[in-house]
Structure formats: structure tokens, C-alpha cells
């Protein structure tokens, strides 16, 4: 988790820092450009106005060049931040409101002014090496010939100091923001990592079989959904474990009963305790009946295993449904008479031959009919009603037996479910029937009311 927390924290922090530094850089460039443009505009206006003043007034009123240029410098001596220079065409400073430098002026603004273009220049002063900006404009005689250049120079030190002040303030603000981001990202990463750590810890316990553990849901986000999923999974595993234990207990009991009967009668017959042949035959019949019962239980388990693994292959063939059901009823006729249960059948006319797996179809009908008889009292009725509706074959097995409790009905087709019934059985017969019918492309439905009876409805689509 330390790795995730570190990556999350660093990615968030680096991303925000890049954005903030980019904003800071753009802001400082914008501030610098704004102030430099303001100074440039001011210098250009000063140089232009001075050149215009000379052209309109001084040039006409003074015959001597020096006399005509001097007022341009004298009028600006009080402006401490601005230096006015009058430069001849060779770059020599003729007049200046500041210190006259011996260095020749050859800057870009001067060169362009000699061509009649107003221009500015930013660089370092030759004497003081401080950052300055200058604007130059040509001075012309009455014949419009360039005789000199007026150059307005100002120091950028105050502007740069102001920009540095803004930079300091913005950097201070940036540091404060970064501290806030550091704190918030730490809290954010903790709110993400702590639930993940809890999920991981509980998941490890679950992997060791501690399915009673539950994850506390802190937020309604993806981690919260994961917590709900793991909690649900643990609940379902506990239910499956409980169902499995109930099934093992039930099957063990179901296997023990016939095995006890077989062992008891087998030992009695072997010891020769019976001299009466009829008693021996009775014991052998019990052994045979209980053996068949064991075989049926094992067959159910094998069928269920195949169905769960999708390994059951149907052998489809044209089948006379009416004939198959009547044959099944004949098989149960003796048992029905013994238990005083009335077995009846009803068929609509022209029931078509149907493509089914004959043995699996019989298995389904026998299982449902066996359940109906098992859960019906004496002197009750069971009806098998076969009909067609549009493109469906409908088989209804209706009894007026004990019925199924309302709360058990939604789970009655679940594997291993037996409800509160004390009757023998593995609890997988109906689940097997449901899967077999689904493999045929049909459906199996149950309608039941406690103490009133059950109606099992099988629907198969006619090909």
C-alpha cells in the first residue's frame, strides 16, 4: 500500500505543481510584458512629441542647429527617470540631459531612426551596465533631411524591482498553495488508501476461510462498491457452505438408511436365522428395493454433476408424449393403489410427436410425479394434464397435497434445497429436472399454496 500511496501522492503533487508553475510562468511573462509595453509606449510618445515639437517650432525659430536642439534637452532636465539625448548621424552624443558618454551610440533604435523609422531598444547601459530602454526618432530640417536623432532613455530598474516584488508575492502564494496541496493530497491519499488497506486485510482473512468478517463501507464510490461485492461474496460463500453441509448431512442420512437395511437383512440371511423361505424372500426384496434407491440417488448425483459441468449430452428423438406419460402412470399404478392416491391423466386431441431425449424426459416426469405422491396424503388426487397452446406443449402435474410454503417457493428449484420437509431425498432432484427442461429449450414453473396443493407446469416449444 505504501507504493500506491506514494505514487498517488507524487502523481497528484507533480501534476498540480506543473500546472501552478506553468500558471506562475505565464503570469510573470504577462506582467513583464505589460510593464515593458507601458514603458515602451511612454518613451515612444515622448520621442515622437519631442520630434514633432522640434519640427513645428524649434526648427523654424532658430538659425543655428545647436540653438534649435538645446530646448529639447532643457525642457526635460527635471524628469529624473528620463534622459534625453541628441545624437548626430555618426552616433556622437551632442547634447544630453544626463551624463554625456564618450561611447558612440549604435543601437538598433538609433540605426532605424536614421532611416526615418521610430523604434525602441532594450539592453544594458554602456557606462553603468544597468538595464535600460530607449526610443529614438529622427529630427529633420526644413528640407526634410535627417540632421540628428532624439533618443529618450529610461532605467528599467524600478520596473524590474516591481516585477520582482510581484514575483516574490506570487512565489509566496505558490508556496502557501503547495503546502495546502501537500496537506490535502496527504488527506486524499489517506481517504483512498485506508479503505483499500481495510479491503485488503479483510480479503486476506476471507482467503483463510474467515467469511464472517465484513468490510466497513466508508464512501459510495468504486471502493465502496468493491466492499459491497466482497461482503456479498462472503455471505454467498457462507450460504453455499451451509447448504453444502446440509446436503452432506442429508445425503449421509439418506445413504445410511438403505445401507442399514441392506446390512441388517444381509447379516440376518447369512447367519441363517430364517428358516421360512418367505421371510428370506422378503429380506431379499428389501435389499433389492434399497439397492435401487441407492442407485437412484447416485444417478441423481451423477446427473447433477454433469449438468453443473455442462457435460450432459441429450439424445434427441421423436417421441410420443402421450404414450410415454401413460407408461409412467402404469409404473406408478401399484404404488398409487397402495397409498390410496388417484392418478388421472387428461390429453387434448392430436398431441404431436415431440423431439426430446426420451430417457431424460421420463426422468423429469417420474421425479415430479414421485414428489407429488410423496407429499400427498391418502385419498388425494394427482392429475397429469397435457395440452398445446399456440407453439407450446404444456404438461401440468397437479396434486392437492401438502403444498409448499410461500417463503420456500422461490428457492424450491435451488440445488440442495429441501425446505422444512422431513421426507427422504437429496434435494437436487428438482434442480436436475429444471436444468434438463432448460436444455430442451423449455421452462419449469411451480405454483403452490400450503395445505392446498402444487401445480408443476412444464412448457416445451413445438419444433
CSV table of C-alpha atoms in Angstrom, one decimal:
chain,number,residue,atom,x,y,z
A,1,UNK,CA,0.0,0.0,0.0
A,2,UNK,CA,2.9,2.3,0.6
A,3,UNK,CA,3.8,2.1,-3.1
A,4,UNK,CA,0.2,3.1,-4.1
A,5,UNK,CA,0.1,5.9,-1.6
A,6,UNK,CA,3.4,7.2,-2.7
A,7,UNK,CA,2.5,7.0,-6.4
A,8,UNK,CA,-0.9,8.6,-5.8
A,9,UNK,CA,0.7,11.4,-3.7
A,10,UNK,CA,3.5,12.1,-6.1
A,11,UNK,CA,1.4,12.0,-9.3
A,12,UNK,CA,-1.1,14.3,-7.7
A,13,UNK,CA,1.5,16.7,-6.4
A,14,UNK,CA,3.6,16.7,-9.5
A,15,UNK,CA,0.6,17.3,-11.7
A,16,UNK,CA,-0.6,20.2,-9.6
A,17,UNK,CA,2.9,21.7,-9.3
A,18,UNK,CA,3.3,21.6,-13.1
A,19,UNK,CA,0.0,23.4,-13.5
A,20,UNK,CA,0.9,26.0,-10.9
A,21,UNK,CA,4.4,26.6,-12.2
A,22,UNK,CA,3.0,27.0,-15.7
A,23,UNK,CA,0.4,29.5,-14.5
A,24,UNK,CA,3.2,31.3,-12.5
A,25,UNK,CA,5.4,31.5,-15.6
A,26,UNK,CA,2.6,32.7,-17.8
A,27,UNK,CA,1.6,35.3,-15.2
A,28,UNK,CA,5.2,36.6,-14.7
A,29,UNK,CA,5.7,36.9,-18.5
A,30,UNK,CA,2.4,38.7,-18.8
A,31,UNK,CA,3.3,41.1,-16.0
A,32,UNK,CA,6.7,41.8,-17.5
A,33,UNK,CA,5.3,42.3,-21.0
A,34,UNK,CA,2.6,44.6,-19.6
A,35,UNK,CA,5.0,46.9,-17.8
A,36,UNK,CA,7.6,46.9,-20.6
A,37,UNK,CA,4.9,47.7,-23.1
A,38,UNK,CA,3.8,50.6,-20.9
A,39,UNK,CA,7.3,52.0,-20.6
A,40,UNK,CA,7.9,51.5,-24.4
A,41,UNK,CA,4.6,53.3,-25.2
A,42,UNK,CA,5.6,56.2,-22.9
A,43,UNK,CA,9.1,56.5,-24.4
A,44,UNK,CA,7.7,56.4,-28.0
A,45,UNK,CA,5.2,59.1,-27.2
A,46,UNK,CA,7.9,61.2,-25.6
A,47,UNK,CA,10.3,60.8,-28.5
A,48,UNK,CA,7.5,61.4,-31.1
A,49,UNK,CA,6.2,64.5,-29.3
A,50,UNK,CA,9.7,65.9,-29.0
A,51,UNK,CA,10.4,65.3,-32.7
A,52,UNK,CA,7.1,67.0,-33.6
A,53,UNK,CA,7.8,69.9,-31.3
A,54,UNK,CA,11.2,70.4,-32.9
A,55,UNK,CA,9.8,70.1,-36.4
A,56,UNK,CA,6.9,72.6,-35.8
A,57,UNK,CA,8.5,75.2,-33.6
A,58,UNK,CA,12.3,75.0,-32.9
A,59,UNK,CA,13.4,74.2,-36.5
A,60,UNK,CA,11.7,77.4,-37.8
A,61,UNK,CA,12.8,79.8,-35.0
A,62,UNK,CA,16.5,79.1,-34.6
A,63,UNK,CA,19.0,79.5,-37.4
A,64,UNK,CA,21.8,77.7,-35.5
A,65,UNK,CA,21.5,73.9,-35.1
A,66,UNK,CA,22.8,73.9,-31.6
A,67,UNK,CA,20.4,76.6,-30.5
A,68,UNK,CA,17.4,74.8,-32.0
A,69,UNK,CA,18.3,71.5,-30.4
A,70,UNK,CA,19.1,72.8,-26.9
A,71,UNK,CA,15.4,73.4,-25.8
A,72,UNK,CA,14.6,69.7,-26.4
A,73,UNK,CA,17.1,68.8,-23.7
A,74,UNK,CA,16.5,71.7,-21.4
A,75,UNK,CA,12.7,71.1,-21.2
A,76,UNK,CA,13.3,67.6,-19.8
A,77,UNK,CA,16.1,68.2,-17.2
A,78,UNK,CA,13.6,68.0,-14.4
A,79,UNK,CA,12.4,64.4,-15.4
A,80,UNK,CA,14.8,62.3,-13.3
A,81,UNK,CA,13.8,59.0,-14.7
A,82,UNK,CA,14.2,60.0,-18.3
A,83,UNK,CA,17.4,61.0,-20.1
A,84,UNK,CA,17.1,63.0,-23.4
A,85,UNK,CA,20.0,62.5,-25.9
A,86,UNK,CA,20.6,64.4,-29.1
A,87,UNK,CA,22.8,62.3,-31.3
A,88,UNK,CA,24.4,63.2,-34.6
A,89,UNK,CA,24.3,60.9,-37.6
A,90,UNK,CA,27.7,59.3,-36.6
A,91,UNK,CA,26.4,58.3,-33.2
A,92,UNK,CA,28.1,61.0,-31.2
A,93,UNK,CA,26.1,62.4,-28.3
A,94,UNK,CA,25.8,66.2,-29.0
A,95,UNK,CA,23.5,67.1,-26.1
A,96,UNK,CA,22.2,65.1,-23.1
A,97,UNK,CA,20.0,65.8,-20.0
A,98,UNK,CA,22.2,63.3,-18.2
A,99,UNK,CA,25.9,62.4,-18.4
A,100,UNK,CA,27.4,62.7,-21.8
A,101,UNK,CA,29.1,59.4,-22.7
A,102,UNK,CA,32.1,59.2,-24.9
A,103,UNK,CA,30.8,56.0,-26.4
A,104,UNK,CA,29.2,56.2,-29.8
A,105,UNK,CA,25.5,55.2,-29.9
A,106,UNK,CA,25.0,52.4,-32.4
A,107,UNK,CA,21.9,50.6,-31.0
A,108,UNK,CA,19.1,49.3,-33.2
A,109,UNK,CA,16.7,52.1,-32.4
A,110,UNK,CA,19.3,54.7,-33.4
A,111,UNK,CA,20.1,52.8,-36.7
A,112,UNK,CA,16.4,52.6,-37.6
A,113,UNK,CA,15.8,56.3,-36.6
A,114,UNK,CA,18.5,57.2,-39.2
A,115,UNK,CA,16.3,55.5,-41.8
A,116,UNK,CA,13.3,57.5,-40.6
A,117,UNK,CA,11.7,54.7,-38.6
A,118,UNK,CA,10.6,55.2,-35.0
A,119,UNK,CA,11.9,52.3,-32.9
A,120,UNK,CA,12.8,51.1,-29.3
A,121,UNK,CA,15.7,49.1,-27.9
A,122,UNK,CA,16.2,47.3,-24.6
A,123,UNK,CA,19.7,46.5,-23.3
A,124,UNK,CA,22.4,47.5,-20.8
A,125,UNK,CA,23.8,51.0,-20.4
A,126,UNK,CA,27.4,51.2,-21.7
A,127,UNK,CA,28.6,53.1,-18.6
A,128,UNK,CA,26.6,51.8,-15.7
A,129,UNK,CA,25.6,48.4,-17.1
A,130,UNK,CA,22.1,48.8,-15.8
A,131,UNK,CA,19.1,47.6,-17.7
A,132,UNK,CA,17.6,50.5,-19.8
A,133,UNK,CA,15.1,51.0,-22.6
A,134,UNK,CA,15.3,53.7,-25.3
A,135,UNK,CA,13.1,55.1,-28.0
A,136,UNK,CA,14.6,57.0,-30.9
A,137,UNK,CA,13.1,59.3,-33.6
A,138,UNK,CA,14.6,61.3,-36.4
A,139,UNK,CA,15.0,65.1,-36.3
A,140,UNK,CA,14.7,66.7,-39.8
A,141,UNK,CA,15.5,70.2,-41.2
A,142,UNK,CA,13.2,72.3,-43.2
A,143,UNK,CA,14.0,70.3,-46.3
A,144,UNK,CA,13.0,67.0,-44.5
A,145,UNK,CA,16.6,65.9,-44.3
A,146,UNK,CA,17.6,63.9,-41.2
A,147,UNK,CA,20.1,66.0,-39.3
A,148,UNK,CA,20.1,64.2,-35.9
A,149,UNK,CA,18.3,61.7,-33.7
A,150,UNK,CA,16.5,62.4,-30.5
A,151,UNK,CA,16.8,59.4,-28.1
A,152,UNK,CA,14.7,59.1,-24.9
A,153,UNK,CA,16.3,56.7,-22.4
A,154,UNK,CA,15.0,55.4,-19.1
A,155,UNK,CA,16.2,52.9,-16.5
A,156,UNK,CA,14.2,49.7,-16.1
A,157,UNK,CA,15.5,49.2,-12.5
A,158,UNK,CA,12.3,50.4,-10.9
A,159,UNK,CA,10.1,48.3,-13.3
A,160,UNK,CA,12.2,45.2,-12.7
A,161,UNK,CA,12.0,45.7,-8.9
A,162,UNK,CA,8.3,46.0,-9.2
A,163,UNK,CA,8.2,42.8,-11.3
A,164,UNK,CA,10.4,41.1,-8.7
A,165,UNK,CA,8.0,42.2,-6.0
A,166,UNK,CA,5.1,40.6,-7.8
A,167,UNK,CA,7.3,37.5,-8.4
A,168,UNK,CA,8.0,37.3,-4.7
A,169,UNK,CA,4.4,37.7,-3.8
A,170,UNK,CA,3.3,35.1,-6.3
A,171,UNK,CA,6.0,32.7,-5.2
A,172,UNK,CA,4.9,33.2,-1.6
A,173,UNK,CA,1.3,32.5,-2.6
A,174,UNK,CA,2.5,29.5,-4.7
A,175,UNK,CA,4.4,28.0,-1.6
A,176,UNK,CA,1.2,28.5,0.5
A,177,UNK,CA,-0.8,26.8,-2.2
A,178,UNK,CA,1.7,23.9,-2.4
A,179,UNK,CA,1.6,23.5,1.4
A,180,UNK,CA,-2.2,23.3,1.2
A,181,UNK,CA,-2.0,20.9,-1.7
A,182,UNK,CA,0.5,18.8,0.2
A,183,UNK,CA,-1.8,18.6,3.2
A,184,UNK,CA,-4.9,17.9,1.0
A,185,UNK,CA,-3.1,15.3,-1.1
A,186,UNK,CA,-2.0,13.6,2.1
A,187,UNK,CA,-5.5,13.5,3.4
A,188,UNK,CA,-6.9,12.5,0.0
A,189,UNK,CA,-4.4,9.6,-0.4
A,190,UNK,CA,-5.3,8.5,3.1
A,191,UNK,CA,-9.0,8.5,2.4
A,192,UNK,CA,-8.3,6.3,-0.6
A,193,UNK,CA,-5.6,4.1,0.8
A,194,UNK,CA,-7.1,3.4,4.2
A,195,UNK,CA,-10.3,1.8,2.7
A,196,UNK,CA,-8.2,-0.1,0.2
A,197,UNK,CA,-6.0,-1.4,3.1
A,198,UNK,CA,-9.0,-2.4,5.0
A,199,UNK,CA,-10.4,-4.2,2.0
A,200,UNK,CA,-7.1,-6.0,1.5
A,201,UNK,CA,-6.9,-7.0,5.2
A,202,UNK,CA,-10.4,-8.4,5.2
A,203,UNK,CA,-9.9,-10.1,1.8
A,204,UNK,CA,-6.9,-11.9,3.3
A,205,UNK,CA,-8.9,-13.1,6.2
A,206,UNK,CA,-11.6,-14.3,3.8
A,207,UNK,CA,-9.0,-16.2,1.8
A,208,UNK,CA,-8.2,-18.1,5.0
A,209,UNK,CA,-11.9,-19.0,5.4
A,210,UNK,CA,-12.9,-16.3,7.8
A,211,UNK,CA,-16.1,-15.4,5.9
A,212,UNK,CA,-17.9,-13.9,8.9
A,213,UNK,CA,-15.6,-10.8,8.6
A,214,UNK,CA,-17.2,-7.8,6.9
A,215,UNK,CA,-15.7,-4.6,5.4
A,216,UNK,CA,-17.0,-1.3,6.6
A,217,UNK,CA,-18.2,0.9,3.7
A,218,UNK,CA,-16.8,4.4,4.1
A,219,UNK,CA,-17.8,6.0,0.8
A,220,UNK,CA,-20.3,5.5,-2.0
A,221,UNK,CA,-17.6,5.1,-4.6
A,222,UNK,CA,-15.8,2.3,-6.5
A,223,UNK,CA,-14.1,1.2,-3.3
A,224,UNK,CA,-17.5,1.2,-1.6
A,225,UNK,CA,-18.9,-1.0,-4.4
A,226,UNK,CA,-15.9,-3.3,-4.1
A,227,UNK,CA,-16.6,-3.6,-0.4
A,228,UNK,CA,-20.2,-4.4,-1.0
A,229,UNK,CA,-19.2,-7.0,-3.6
A,230,UNK,CA,-16.8,-8.7,-1.2
A,231,UNK,CA,-19.3,-8.7,1.6
A,232,UNK,CA,-21.9,-10.1,-0.7
A,233,UNK,CA,-19.5,-12.8,-1.9
A,234,UNK,CA,-18.7,-13.7,1.7
A,235,UNK,CA,-22.4,-14.0,2.5
A,236,UNK,CA,-23.0,-16.2,-0.5
A,237,UNK,CA,-20.0,-18.4,0.3
A,238,UNK,CA,-21.4,-18.8,3.9
A,239,UNK,CA,-24.8,-19.8,2.4
A,240,UNK,CA,-23.1,-22.2,0.0
A,241,UNK,CA,-21.1,-23.7,2.8
A,242,UNK,CA,-24.2,-24.1,4.9
A,243,UNK,CA,-26.1,-25.6,2.0
A,244,UNK,CA,-23.2,-28.0,1.3
A,245,UNK,CA,-23.1,-29.1,4.9
A,246,UNK,CA,-26.9,-29.6,5.0
A,247,UNK,CA,-26.6,-31.5,1.7
A,248,UNK,CA,-23.8,-33.8,3.1
A,249,UNK,CA,-25.7,-34.4,6.2
A,250,UNK,CA,-28.9,-35.1,4.3
A,251,UNK,CA,-27.2,-37.4,1.7
A,252,UNK,CA,-25.3,-39.2,4.5
A,253,UNK,CA,-28.6,-39.8,6.3
A,254,UNK,CA,-30.3,-40.9,3.0
A,255,UNK,CA,-27.4,-43.3,2.3
A,256,UNK,CA,-27.3,-44.6,5.8
A,257,UNK,CA,-30.9,-45.7,5.9
A,258,UNK,CA,-30.8,-48.1,2.9
A,259,UNK,CA,-27.3,-49.3,3.8
A,260,UNK,CA,-28.5,-50.1,7.3
A,261,UNK,CA,-31.5,-52.0,5.9
A,262,UNK,CA,-29.3,-53.9,3.4
A,263,UNK,CA,-26.7,-54.7,6.0
A,264,UNK,CA,-29.3,-55.8,8.6
A,265,UNK,CA,-31.1,-58.1,6.2
A,266,UNK,CA,-27.9,-59.4,4.6
A,267,UNK,CA,-26.4,-60.3,8.0
A,268,UNK,CA,-29.7,-62.0,9.1
A,269,UNK,CA,-29.8,-64.1,5.9
A,270,UNK,CA,-26.2,-65.1,6.1
A,271,UNK,CA,-26.4,-66.2,9.7
A,272,UNK,CA,-29.4,-68.5,8.7
A,273,UNK,CA,-31.7,-67.0,11.3
A,274,UNK,CA,-34.7,-67.5,8.9
A,275,UNK,CA,-35.9,-71.0,8.1
A,276,UNK,CA,-39.0,-69.7,6.4
A,277,UNK,CA,-38.4,-69.1,2.7
A,278,UNK,CA,-40.9,-66.3,2.6
A,279,UNK,CA,-39.0,-64.4,5.2
A,280,UNK,CA,-35.8,-64.8,3.2
A,281,UNK,CA,-37.6,-63.6,0.0
A,282,UNK,CA,-38.9,-60.6,2.0
A,283,UNK,CA,-35.4,-59.7,3.1
A,284,UNK,CA,-34.1,-60.0,-0.4
A,285,UNK,CA,-36.8,-57.8,-1.7
A,286,UNK,CA,-35.9,-55.2,0.9
A,287,UNK,CA,-32.2,-55.4,-0.2
A,288,UNK,CA,-33.2,-55.1,-3.8
A,289,UNK,CA,-35.5,-52.1,-3.2
A,290,UNK,CA,-33.0,-50.3,-1.1
A,291,UNK,CA,-30.3,-51.0,-3.6
A,292,UNK,CA,-32.4,-49.5,-6.3
A,293,UNK,CA,-33.0,-46.5,-4.0
A,294,UNK,CA,-29.2,-46.1,-3.6
A,295,UNK,CA,-28.7,-46.4,-7.4
A,296,UNK,CA,-31.3,-43.7,-8.0
A,297,UNK,CA,-29.6,-41.4,-5.5
A,298,UNK,CA,-26.2,-42.0,-7.1
A,299,UNK,CA,-27.7,-41.4,-10.6
A,300,UNK,CA,-29.2,-38.1,-9.4
A,301,UNK,CA,-25.8,-37.0,-8.1
A,302,UNK,CA,-24.0,-38.0,-11.3
A,303,UNK,CA,-26.7,-36.3,-13.4
A,304,UNK,CA,-26.4,-33.1,-11.3
A,305,UNK,CA,-22.6,-33.2,-11.6
A,306,UNK,CA,-22.8,-33.5,-15.4
A,307,UNK,CA,-25.4,-30.7,-15.6
A,308,UNK,CA,-23.3,-28.4,-13.5
A,309,UNK,CA,-20.3,-29.1,-15.7
A,310,UNK,CA,-22.3,-28.7,-18.9
A,311,UNK,CA,-21.3,-32.2,-19.9
A,312,UNK,CA,-24.7,-33.7,-20.3
A,313,UNK,CA,-25.5,-34.6,-23.9
A,314,UNK,CA,-29.1,-35.0,-25.0
A,315,UNK,CA,-30.0,-37.9,-27.4
A,316,UNK,CA,-33.0,-36.2,-29.2
A,317,UNK,CA,-35.5,-38.4,-30.9
A,318,UNK,CA,-39.2,-38.2,-32.0
A,319,UNK,CA,-41.3,-39.3,-29.0
A,320,UNK,CA,-45.0,-39.9,-28.5
A,321,UNK,CA,-45.5,-37.9,-25.4
A,322,UNK,CA,-48.9,-39.4,-24.6
A,323,UNK,CA,-47.6,-42.9,-24.7
A,324,UNK,CA,-44.6,-42.1,-22.5
A,325,UNK,CA,-46.7,-40.5,-19.8
A,326,UNK,CA,-49.3,-43.3,-19.9
A,327,UNK,CA,-46.4,-45.8,-19.4
A,328,UNK,CA,-45.1,-43.9,-16.4
A,329,UNK,CA,-48.6,-43.9,-14.9
A,330,UNK,CA,-48.8,-47.7,-15.3
A,331,UNK,CA,-45.5,-47.9,-13.4
A,332,UNK,CA,-47.0,-46.0,-10.5
A,333,UNK,CA,-50.4,-47.7,-10.6
A,334,UNK,CA,-49.5,-50.2,-7.9
A,335,UNK,CA,-48.0,-47.7,-5.6
A,336,UNK,CA,-50.9,-45.3,-6.1
A,337,UNK,CA,-53.4,-48.0,-5.1
A,338,UNK,CA,-51.3,-49.0,-2.1
A,339,UNK,CA,-51.2,-45.3,-0.9
A,340,UNK,CA,-54.9,-44.7,-1.9
A,341,UNK,CA,-54.0,-41.9,-4.3
A,342,UNK,CA,-56.0,-41.4,-7.5
A,343,UNK,CA,-53.8,-41.0,-10.6
A,344,UNK,CA,-55.5,-39.4,-13.6
A,345,UNK,CA,-54.5,-38.1,-17.0
A,346,UNK,CA,-56.0,-35.8,-19.5
A,347,UNK,CA,-54.8,-35.2,-23.0
A,348,UNK,CA,-56.1,-32.8,-25.7
A,349,UNK,CA,-56.5,-34.3,-29.1
A,350,UNK,CA,-53.7,-34.5,-31.7
A,351,UNK,CA,-50.8,-34.2,-29.4
A,352,UNK,CA,-47.9,-34.2,-31.9
A,353,UNK,CA,-44.8,-36.3,-31.6
A,354,UNK,CA,-42.1,-34.3,-29.9
A,355,UNK,CA,-38.3,-34.3,-30.3
A,356,UNK,CA,-36.9,-34.9,-26.8
A,357,UNK,CA,-34.3,-37.1,-25.0
A,358,UNK,CA,-36.7,-39.9,-24.2
A,359,UNK,CA,-34.9,-41.1,-21.0
A,360,UNK,CA,-34.3,-37.6,-19.7
A,361,UNK,CA,-37.9,-36.7,-20.3
A,362,UNK,CA,-39.1,-39.8,-18.4
A,363,UNK,CA,-36.7,-38.9,-15.6
A,364,UNK,CA,-38.3,-35.5,-15.3
A,365,UNK,CA,-41.9,-36.7,-15.2
A,366,UNK,CA,-41.0,-39.6,-12.8
A,367,UNK,CA,-39.2,-37.2,-10.5
A,368,UNK,CA,-42.1,-34.7,-10.4
A,369,UNK,CA,-44.7,-37.4,-10.1
A,370,UNK,CA,-42.7,-39.1,-7.3
A,371,UNK,CA,-42.6,-35.8,-5.4
A,372,UNK,CA,-46.3,-35.3,-5.9
A,373,UNK,CA,-47.1,-38.8,-4.4
A,374,UNK,CA,-44.5,-38.3,-1.6
A,375,UNK,CA,-46.1,-35.1,-0.5
A,376,UNK,CA,-49.8,-36.0,-0.9
A,377,UNK,CA,-51.9,-37.6,1.8
A,378,UNK,CA,-54.0,-40.7,1.3
A,379,UNK,CA,-57.3,-40.4,-0.6
A,380,UNK,CA,-55.9,-37.4,-2.6
A,381,UNK,CA,-55.8,-36.9,-6.4
A,382,UNK,CA,-53.0,-36.3,-8.8
A,383,UNK,CA,-53.8,-35.1,-12.4
A,384,UNK,CA,-51.4,-35.0,-15.4
A,385,UNK,CA,-52.9,-32.6,-17.9
A,386,UNK,CA,-51.2,-32.4,-21.4
A,387,UNK,CA,-52.3,-29.7,-23.8
A,388,UNK,CA,-51.0,-27.5,-26.6
A,389,UNK,CA,-51.2,-23.7,-26.8
A,390,UNK,CA,-50.0,-22.0,-29.9
A,391,UNK,CA,-46.5,-23.3,-30.4
A,392,UNK,CA,-46.1,-24.8,-26.9
A,393,UNK,CA,-46.6,-28.2,-25.4
A,394,UNK,CA,-47.8,-27.8,-21.8
A,395,UNK,CA,-47.6,-30.6,-19.2
A,396,UNK,CA,-49.2,-29.9,-15.8
A,397,UNK,CA,-48.8,-32.2,-12.8
A,398,UNK,CA,-51.4,-31.1,-10.3
A,399,UNK,CA,-51.9,-32.5,-6.8
A,400,UNK,CA,-53.9,-31.5,-3.8
A,401,UNK,CA,-51.2,-32.4,-1.3
A,402,UNK,CA,-49.4,-30.6,1.4
A,403,UNK,CA,-48.2,-27.7,-0.8
A,404,UNK,CA,-45.1,-25.5,-0.4
A,405,UNK,CA,-44.7,-22.6,2.0
A,406,UNK,CA,-44.8,-19.2,0.3
A,407,UNK,CA,-41.3,-18.3,1.6
A,408,UNK,CA,-39.8,-21.6,0.2
A,409,UNK,CA,-41.4,-21.3,-3.3
A,410,UNK,CA,-38.7,-19.0,-4.8
A,411,UNK,CA,-35.9,-21.4,-3.7
A,412,UNK,CA,-37.6,-24.7,-4.4
A,413,UNK,CA,-35.6,-25.3,-7.6
A,414,UNK,CA,-32.3,-24.4,-6.0
A,415,UNK,CA,-29.8,-27.2,-5.6
A,416,UNK,CA,-29.8,-29.0,-2.3
A,417,UNK,CA,-32.8,-27.1,-1.0
A,418,UNK,CA,-35.3,-29.2,0.9
A,419,UNK,CA,-37.1,-26.6,3.0
A,420,UNK,CA,-38.6,-27.9,6.2
A,421,UNK,CA,-39.6,-31.3,4.8
A,422,UNK,CA,-38.7,-34.4,6.8
A,423,UNK,CA,-39.3,-36.6,3.7
A,424,UNK,CA,-36.3,-38.5,2.3
A,425,UNK,CA,-34.5,-37.1,-0.7
A,426,UNK,CA,-31.2,-35.4,-1.7
A,427,UNK,CA,-32.7,-32.0,-2.5
A,428,UNK,CA,-31.3,-32.0,-6.1
A,429,UNK,CA,-34.0,-33.8,-8.0
A,430,UNK,CA,-36.0,-30.7,-8.9
A,431,UNK,CA,-32.8,-28.8,-9.7
A,432,UNK,CA,-31.8,-31.6,-12.2
A,433,UNK,CA,-35.3,-31.5,-13.7
A,434,UNK,CA,-35.2,-27.8,-14.2
A,435,UNK,CA,-31.8,-28.0,-15.9
A,436,UNK,CA,-32.9,-30.8,-18.2
A,437,UNK,CA,-36.0,-28.9,-19.3
A,438,UNK,CA,-33.9,-25.8,-20.0
A,439,UNK,CA,-31.6,-27.9,-22.1
A,440,UNK,CA,-34.7,-28.8,-24.1
A,441,UNK,CA,-35.3,-25.1,-24.6
A,442,UNK,CA,-38.3,-25.1,-22.2
A,443,UNK,CA,-39.3,-23.9,-18.8
A,444,UNK,CA,-40.4,-25.5,-15.5
A,445,UNK,CA,-42.7,-23.4,-13.2
A,446,UNK,CA,-44.2,-24.2,-9.8
A,447,UNK,CA,-47.4,-22.8,-8.4
A,448,UNK,CA,-48.3,-23.9,-4.9
A,449,UNK,CA,-50.2,-23.0,-1.8
A,450,UNK,CA,-49.6,-24.5,1.6
A,451,UNK,CA,-52.1,-27.3,2.5
A,452,UNK,CA,-53.9,-26.9,-0.8
A,453,UNK,CA,-51.6,-28.5,-3.3
A,454,UNK,CA,-49.0,-27.9,-6.0
A,455,UNK,CA,-49.1,-27.4,-9.8
A,456,UNK,CA,-45.9,-28.1,-11.7
A,457,UNK,CA,-46.0,-26.7,-15.3
A,458,UNK,CA,-43.6,-27.8,-18.0
A,459,UNK,CA,-43.6,-25.8,-21.2
A,460,UNK,CA,-41.8,-27.1,-24.3
A,461,UNK,CA,-41.7,-25.3,-27.6
A,462,UNK,CA,-43.0,-27.3,-30.5
A,463,UNK,CA,-40.5,-27.6,-33.3
